[in-house]
Coordinates of N, CA and C in Angstrom, one line a residue:
M1 N 70.6 -54.0 -79.9 CA 69.2 -54.3 -78.6 C 70.0 -53.5 -77.3
A2 N 70.8 -53.5 -77.4 CA 71.6 -53.4 -76.1 C 72.7 -53.6 -76.3
D3 N 72.6 -52.3 -75.2 CA 74.8 -51.3 -75.3 C 75.6 -53.1 -74.7
S4 N 76.5 -51.8 -74.9 CA 78.2 -52.1 -74.8 C 78.4 -53.6 -73.4
P5 N 78.9 -54.7 -72.8 CA 78.4 -54.8 -71.1 C 79.3 -53.8 -70.6
I6 N 79.3 -53.5 -69.2 CA 78.8 -53.0 -68.2 C 79.6 -53.4 -66.9
A7 N 79.1 -55.2 -66.8 CA 79.3 -56.4 -65.8 C 79.2 -57.5 -66.5
R8 N 80.5 -58.0 -66.0 CA 79.9 -59.4 -65.4 C 79.2 -60.1 -64.4
L9 N 78.5 -61.5 -64.6 CA 78.0 -62.0 -63.8 C 79.1 -63.2 -62.8
T10 N 78.5 -62.7 -62.0 CA 79.4 -63.6 -60.6 C 79.0 -64.7 -59.4
D11 N 77.4 -64.3 -59.3 CA 76.8 -65.5 -58.9 C 75.3 -65.8 -59.4
V12 N 74.8 -67.2 -59.4 CA 73.1 -67.1 -60.0 C 72.7 -68.2 -59.0
H13 N 71.3 -67.7 -58.3 CA 71.0 -68.8 -58.0 C 69.2 -68.6 -58.7
A14 N 68.4 -69.0 -58.0 CA 67.4 -69.2 -58.9 C 66.6 -67.7 -59.0
S15 N 66.4 -67.4 -58.0 CA 66.0 -65.5 -57.9 C 66.7 -64.6 -57.6
R16 N 68.4 -65.0 -58.6 CA 68.6 -63.5 -57.7 C 69.7 -63.6 -58.2
F17 N 70.4 -62.6 -58.6 CA 71.9 -62.6 -59.0 C 72.6 -62.0 -58.9
E18 N 74.0 -61.4 -59.1 CA 75.0 -60.8 -59.0 C 76.0 -60.6 -59.4
A19 N 76.2 -59.3 -60.0 CA 77.1 -58.7 -61.3 C 78.4 -58.4 -60.1
L20 N 79.3 -58.1 -61.1 CA 80.3 -57.0 -60.5 C 81.2 -56.0 -61.5
V21 N 80.8 -54.8 -61.6 CA 81.2 -54.0 -62.7 C 82.5 -53.4 -61.7
E22 N 83.9 -54.1 -62.7 CA 85.4 -53.4 -62.6 C 85.9 -52.5 -62.8
T23 N 86.2 -51.9 -61.5 CA 86.3 -50.2 -61.2 C 88.4 -50.5 -61.6
P24 N 88.8 -50.4 -63.1 CA 90.3 -50.3 -63.8 C 90.5 -49.8 -61.9
G25 N 92.1 -50.1 -61.8 CA 92.7 -49.7 -61.1 C 91.9 -49.3 -59.9
S26 N 91.9 -47.7 -59.3 CA 91.7 -46.9 -58.8 C 90.5 -44.9 -58.5
R27 N 90.0 -46.2 -60.5 CA 89.8 -44.2 -61.1 C 88.3 -44.8 -61.0
L28 N 87.6 -44.3 -60.9 CA 86.0 -44.9 -60.9 C 85.2 -43.5 -61.3
D29 N 84.3 -44.5 -62.3 CA 83.7 -43.6 -63.1 C 82.9 -41.8 -62.5
P30 N 82.9 -40.9 -62.9 CA 82.2 -39.7 -62.3 C 80.4 -40.4 -62.2
P31 N 80.3 -40.0 -61.0 CA 79.2 -40.4 -60.6 C 77.9 -40.6 -60.5
E32 N 77.3 -39.5 -61.6 CA 76.5 -39.2 -62.8 C 76.9 -40.4 -64.2
V33 N 77.3 -41.4 -64.5 CA 77.9 -42.4 -64.8 C 77.1 -43.2 -64.3
A34 N 77.8 -43.5 -63.2 CA 78.2 -45.1 -62.3 C 75.8 -44.6 -61.8
N35 N 75.2 -43.6 -61.7 CA 74.5 -43.7 -61.3 C 73.3 -43.8 -62.7
E36 N 73.4 -43.3 -64.0 CA 72.7 -43.6 -64.8 C 72.9 -45.5 -65.1
L37 N 74.0 -46.3 -64.9 CA 74.8 -46.9 -65.2 C 73.9 -48.0 -64.4
F38 N 74.1 -47.8 -63.0 CA 73.4 -49.0 -61.7 C 72.7 -48.3 -60.9
Q39 N 71.3 -47.3 -61.6 CA 70.3 -46.7 -60.5 C 69.7 -48.2 -60.6
L40 N 69.2 -48.0 -58.9 CA 67.9 -49.3 -58.2 C 67.0 -49.5 -59.6
G41 N 66.4 -50.5 -59.3 CA 65.5 -50.3 -61.2 C 65.5 -50.1 -62.6
R42 N 66.4 -50.1 -62.7 CA 67.5 -50.1 -64.1 C 67.5 -51.3 -65.0
Y43 N 67.1 -51.8 -66.1 CA 66.2 -53.3 -66.6 C 68.2 -53.1 -66.8
V44 N 68.4 -54.8 -67.4 CA 69.6 -55.2 -67.8 C 69.2 -56.3 -68.5
L45 N 70.3 -56.7 -70.0 CA 70.0 -58.3 -70.4 C 71.0 -58.6 -70.0
I46 N 71.1 -60.0 -69.9 CA 71.7 -61.1 -69.0 C 72.1 -61.4 -70.5
E47 N 73.6 -61.3 -71.0 CA 73.1 -62.0 -72.2 C 75.0 -63.6 -72.2
Q48 N 74.4 -64.4 -73.0 CA 75.7 -65.6 -72.9 C 75.5 -66.1 -74.8
P49 N 76.1 -66.7 -75.5 CA 75.7 -67.7 -76.0 C 74.5 -69.1 -76.2
G50 N 73.3 -68.4 -77.2 CA 71.8 -68.8 -76.7 C 70.7 -68.8 -75.4
I51 N 71.6 -68.3 -74.8 CA 70.8 -67.6 -73.2 C 70.8 -66.3 -73.2
R52 N 69.3 -64.9 -72.9 CA 69.5 -63.5 -73.1 C 68.1 -63.5 -71.7
V53 N 68.7 -63.1 -70.7 CA 67.5 -63.0 -69.6 C 68.2 -61.1 -68.9
L54 N 66.0 -61.2 -69.3 CA 66.1 -59.8 -68.6 C 66.2 -59.6 -67.0
A55 N 66.6 -58.9 -66.3 CA 66.6 -58.3 -64.7 C 66.7 -57.2 -64.5
V56 N 66.0 -56.8 -63.7 CA 66.5 -55.4 -62.9 C 66.9 -55.3 -61.8
I57 N 67.7 -54.3 -61.8 CA 69.0 -54.2 -60.9 C 68.4 -53.2 -59.0
N58 N 68.2 -54.2 -58.2 CA 67.3 -54.4 -57.6 C 68.6 -53.8 -56.4
R59 N 70.0 -53.4 -56.0 CA 70.8 -54.0 -54.6 C 72.0 -53.0 -56.3
S60 N 73.2 -52.6 -54.8 CA 74.0 -52.2 -55.4 C 74.6 -51.9 -54.2
S61 N 76.7 -52.2 -54.3 CA 77.4 -52.0 -53.2 C 78.7 -51.7 -53.9
M62 N 79.5 -50.8 -53.6 CA 81.3 -51.2 -53.6 C 82.2 -51.6 -52.8
D63 N 83.5 -52.8 -53.3 CA 83.7 -53.2 -52.7 C 85.5 -52.9 -53.0
A64 N 86.6 -53.3 -52.8 CA 87.6 -53.3 -52.8 C 87.6 -53.3 -54.8
C65 N 87.2 -54.7 -55.0 CA 86.6 -55.1 -56.5 C 85.8 -54.3 -57.8
G66 N 85.2 -53.9 -57.1 CA 84.5 -53.2 -57.4 C 82.7 -53.1 -57.5
V67 N 82.2 -52.2 -57.6 CA 80.9 -52.2 -58.0 C 79.8 -53.4 -57.9
R68 N 79.0 -53.6 -56.6 CA 78.6 -55.4 -57.2 C 77.7 -55.1 -56.8
L69 N 76.2 -55.2 -57.6 CA 74.8 -55.1 -58.0 C 74.5 -56.3 -57.7
G70 N 73.4 -56.4 -57.3 CA 72.0 -57.5 -57.0 C 71.2 -57.5 -58.4
L71 N 70.6 -58.5 -58.7 CA 69.7 -58.4 -59.7 C 68.5 -59.6 -59.9
V72 N 67.2 -59.4 -59.9 CA 66.1 -60.3 -60.4 C 65.8 -60.3 -61.2
P73 N 66.4 -61.5 -61.8 CA 65.5 -62.1 -62.8 C 63.9 -61.8 -63.5
L74 N 64.3 -61.9 -64.6 CA 61.7 -61.2 -64.8 C 61.7 -62.6 -65.7
G75 N 63.3 -62.7 -66.7 CA 62.1 -63.7 -68.1 C 63.5 -63.8 -69.0
E76 N 63.0 -64.5 -70.0 CA 64.0 -64.7 -71.3 C 63.3 -63.9 -72.2
I77 N 64.3 -63.7 -73.3 CA 64.3 -62.6 -74.3 C 64.5 -64.3 -75.9
D78 N 63.6 -64.0 -76.3 CA 63.6 -65.5 -77.1 C 64.5 -64.9 -78.5
E79 N 65.1 -65.5 -79.9 CA 65.9 -65.4 -80.2 C 65.3 -64.8 -81.5
E80 N 63.9 -64.7 -81.8 CA 62.6 -62.9 -82.6 C 62.2 -61.9 -81.7
G81 N 63.1 -61.9 -80.0 CA 62.8 -60.9 -79.4 C 61.6 -61.0 -78.0
G82 N 61.2 -62.2 -78.8 CA 59.8 -62.0 -77.7 C 60.2 -62.6 -76.5
F83 N 59.6 -61.6 -75.8 CA 59.6 -62.1 -74.0 C 60.0 -63.0 -73.4
Q84 N 59.4 -64.2 -72.3 CA 58.8 -64.9 -71.5 C 58.7 -65.1 -70.7
R85 N 58.3 -65.4 -69.2 CA 58.4 -64.0 -68.2 C 58.6 -66.0 -67.2
G86 N 59.9 -65.5 -66.6 CA 60.6 -67.2 -66.1 C 61.8 -67.2 -66.1
V87 N 62.2 -68.1 -66.1 CA 64.3 -68.6 -66.6 C 64.0 -70.2 -66.8
R88 N 63.7 -70.2 -67.4 CA 64.1 -71.4 -67.5 C 65.8 -72.1 -67.7
N89 N 65.8 -70.8 -68.1 CA 67.8 -71.7 -69.2 C 68.2 -70.3 -68.4
Y90 N 69.3 -70.6 -66.7 CA 70.0 -69.9 -66.4 C 71.7 -69.6 -67.2
P91 N 71.6 -68.3 -66.9 CA 73.1 -68.0 -68.2 C 74.2 -68.1 -65.9
V92 N 74.8 -68.5 -66.6 CA 76.6 -69.0 -65.6 C 77.1 -68.2 -65.4
P93 N 78.2 -68.2 -64.7 CA 79.3 -66.4 -64.0 C 79.3 -66.5 -64.6
G94 N 80.2 -65.3 -65.1 CA 81.4 -65.0 -66.7 C 80.6 -64.5 -67.3
A95 N 78.8 -64.2 -67.3 CA 78.1 -64.0 -69.0 C 77.5 -62.8 -68.9
Q96 N 77.5 -62.1 -69.6 CA 78.0 -60.6 -70.2 C 77.0 -59.8 -68.8
V97 N 77.1 -58.3 -69.0 CA 75.5 -58.1 -68.6 C 76.0 -56.9 -69.0
R98 N 74.8 -56.5 -69.6 CA 74.7 -55.3 -70.5 C 73.3 -54.1 -70.2
S99 N 73.4 -52.9 -70.1 CA 72.0 -51.5 -70.2 C 71.1 -52.1 -71.2
V100 N 70.1 -51.8 -71.0 CA 68.9 -52.5 -72.5 C 68.8 -51.3 -72.2
G101 N 68.5 -50.7 -74.3 CA 67.8 -49.5 -74.0 C 66.4 -49.6 -74.5
Q102 N 66.1 -47.8 -75.0 CA 64.7 -48.4 -75.3 C 63.5 -49.7 -75.9
D103 N 64.6 -49.3 -76.7 CA 63.3 -50.1 -77.8 C 63.0 -51.7 -77.4
L104 N 64.2 -52.3 -76.6 CA 63.7 -52.8 -76.0 C 62.9 -53.7 -75.7
L105 N 63.6 -52.4 -74.5 CA 61.6 -52.6 -73.1 C 61.0 -52.5 -73.6
Q106 N 60.6 -51.4 -75.3 CA 58.7 -51.0 -75.5 C 58.7 -52.9 -76.0
Q107 N 59.0 -53.3 -76.3 CA 59.4 -54.6 -77.1 C 58.2 -55.1 -76.0
V108 N 59.3 -54.8 -75.1 CA 59.0 -56.1 -73.9 C 57.9 -55.9 -73.7
F109 N 57.9 -54.8 -73.5 CA 56.3 -53.9 -71.8 C 54.8 -53.9 -73.0
A110 N 55.2 -54.1 -74.8 CA 54.1 -53.3 -75.3 C 52.4 -54.3 -75.3
K111 N 51.6 -54.6 -74.8 CA 50.6 -55.5 -74.4 C 49.9 -54.9 -76.0

């Protein structure tokens, strides 16, 4: 359903999250790869045991630690893959952030 982790959650608020994409040393991925993964409007899945939250990237910046992503949580994905708007079970800092595949997005946004 989701790809390998691209970041770790670092900050959690009721209506926004922040994640850090650690960049090893001073080497960064080619811009086309970074654009694909961190483009504004891209959906991501935040996962930790028992919690899966769908979010959208609304901000990105870079500092000495790596690329920071601002995320807006949209809702939760249950164990069967169903989507529920809003978040009742919040992840904690350290949760994995993954890019989302088309199959999950089609399932979430199917009417």
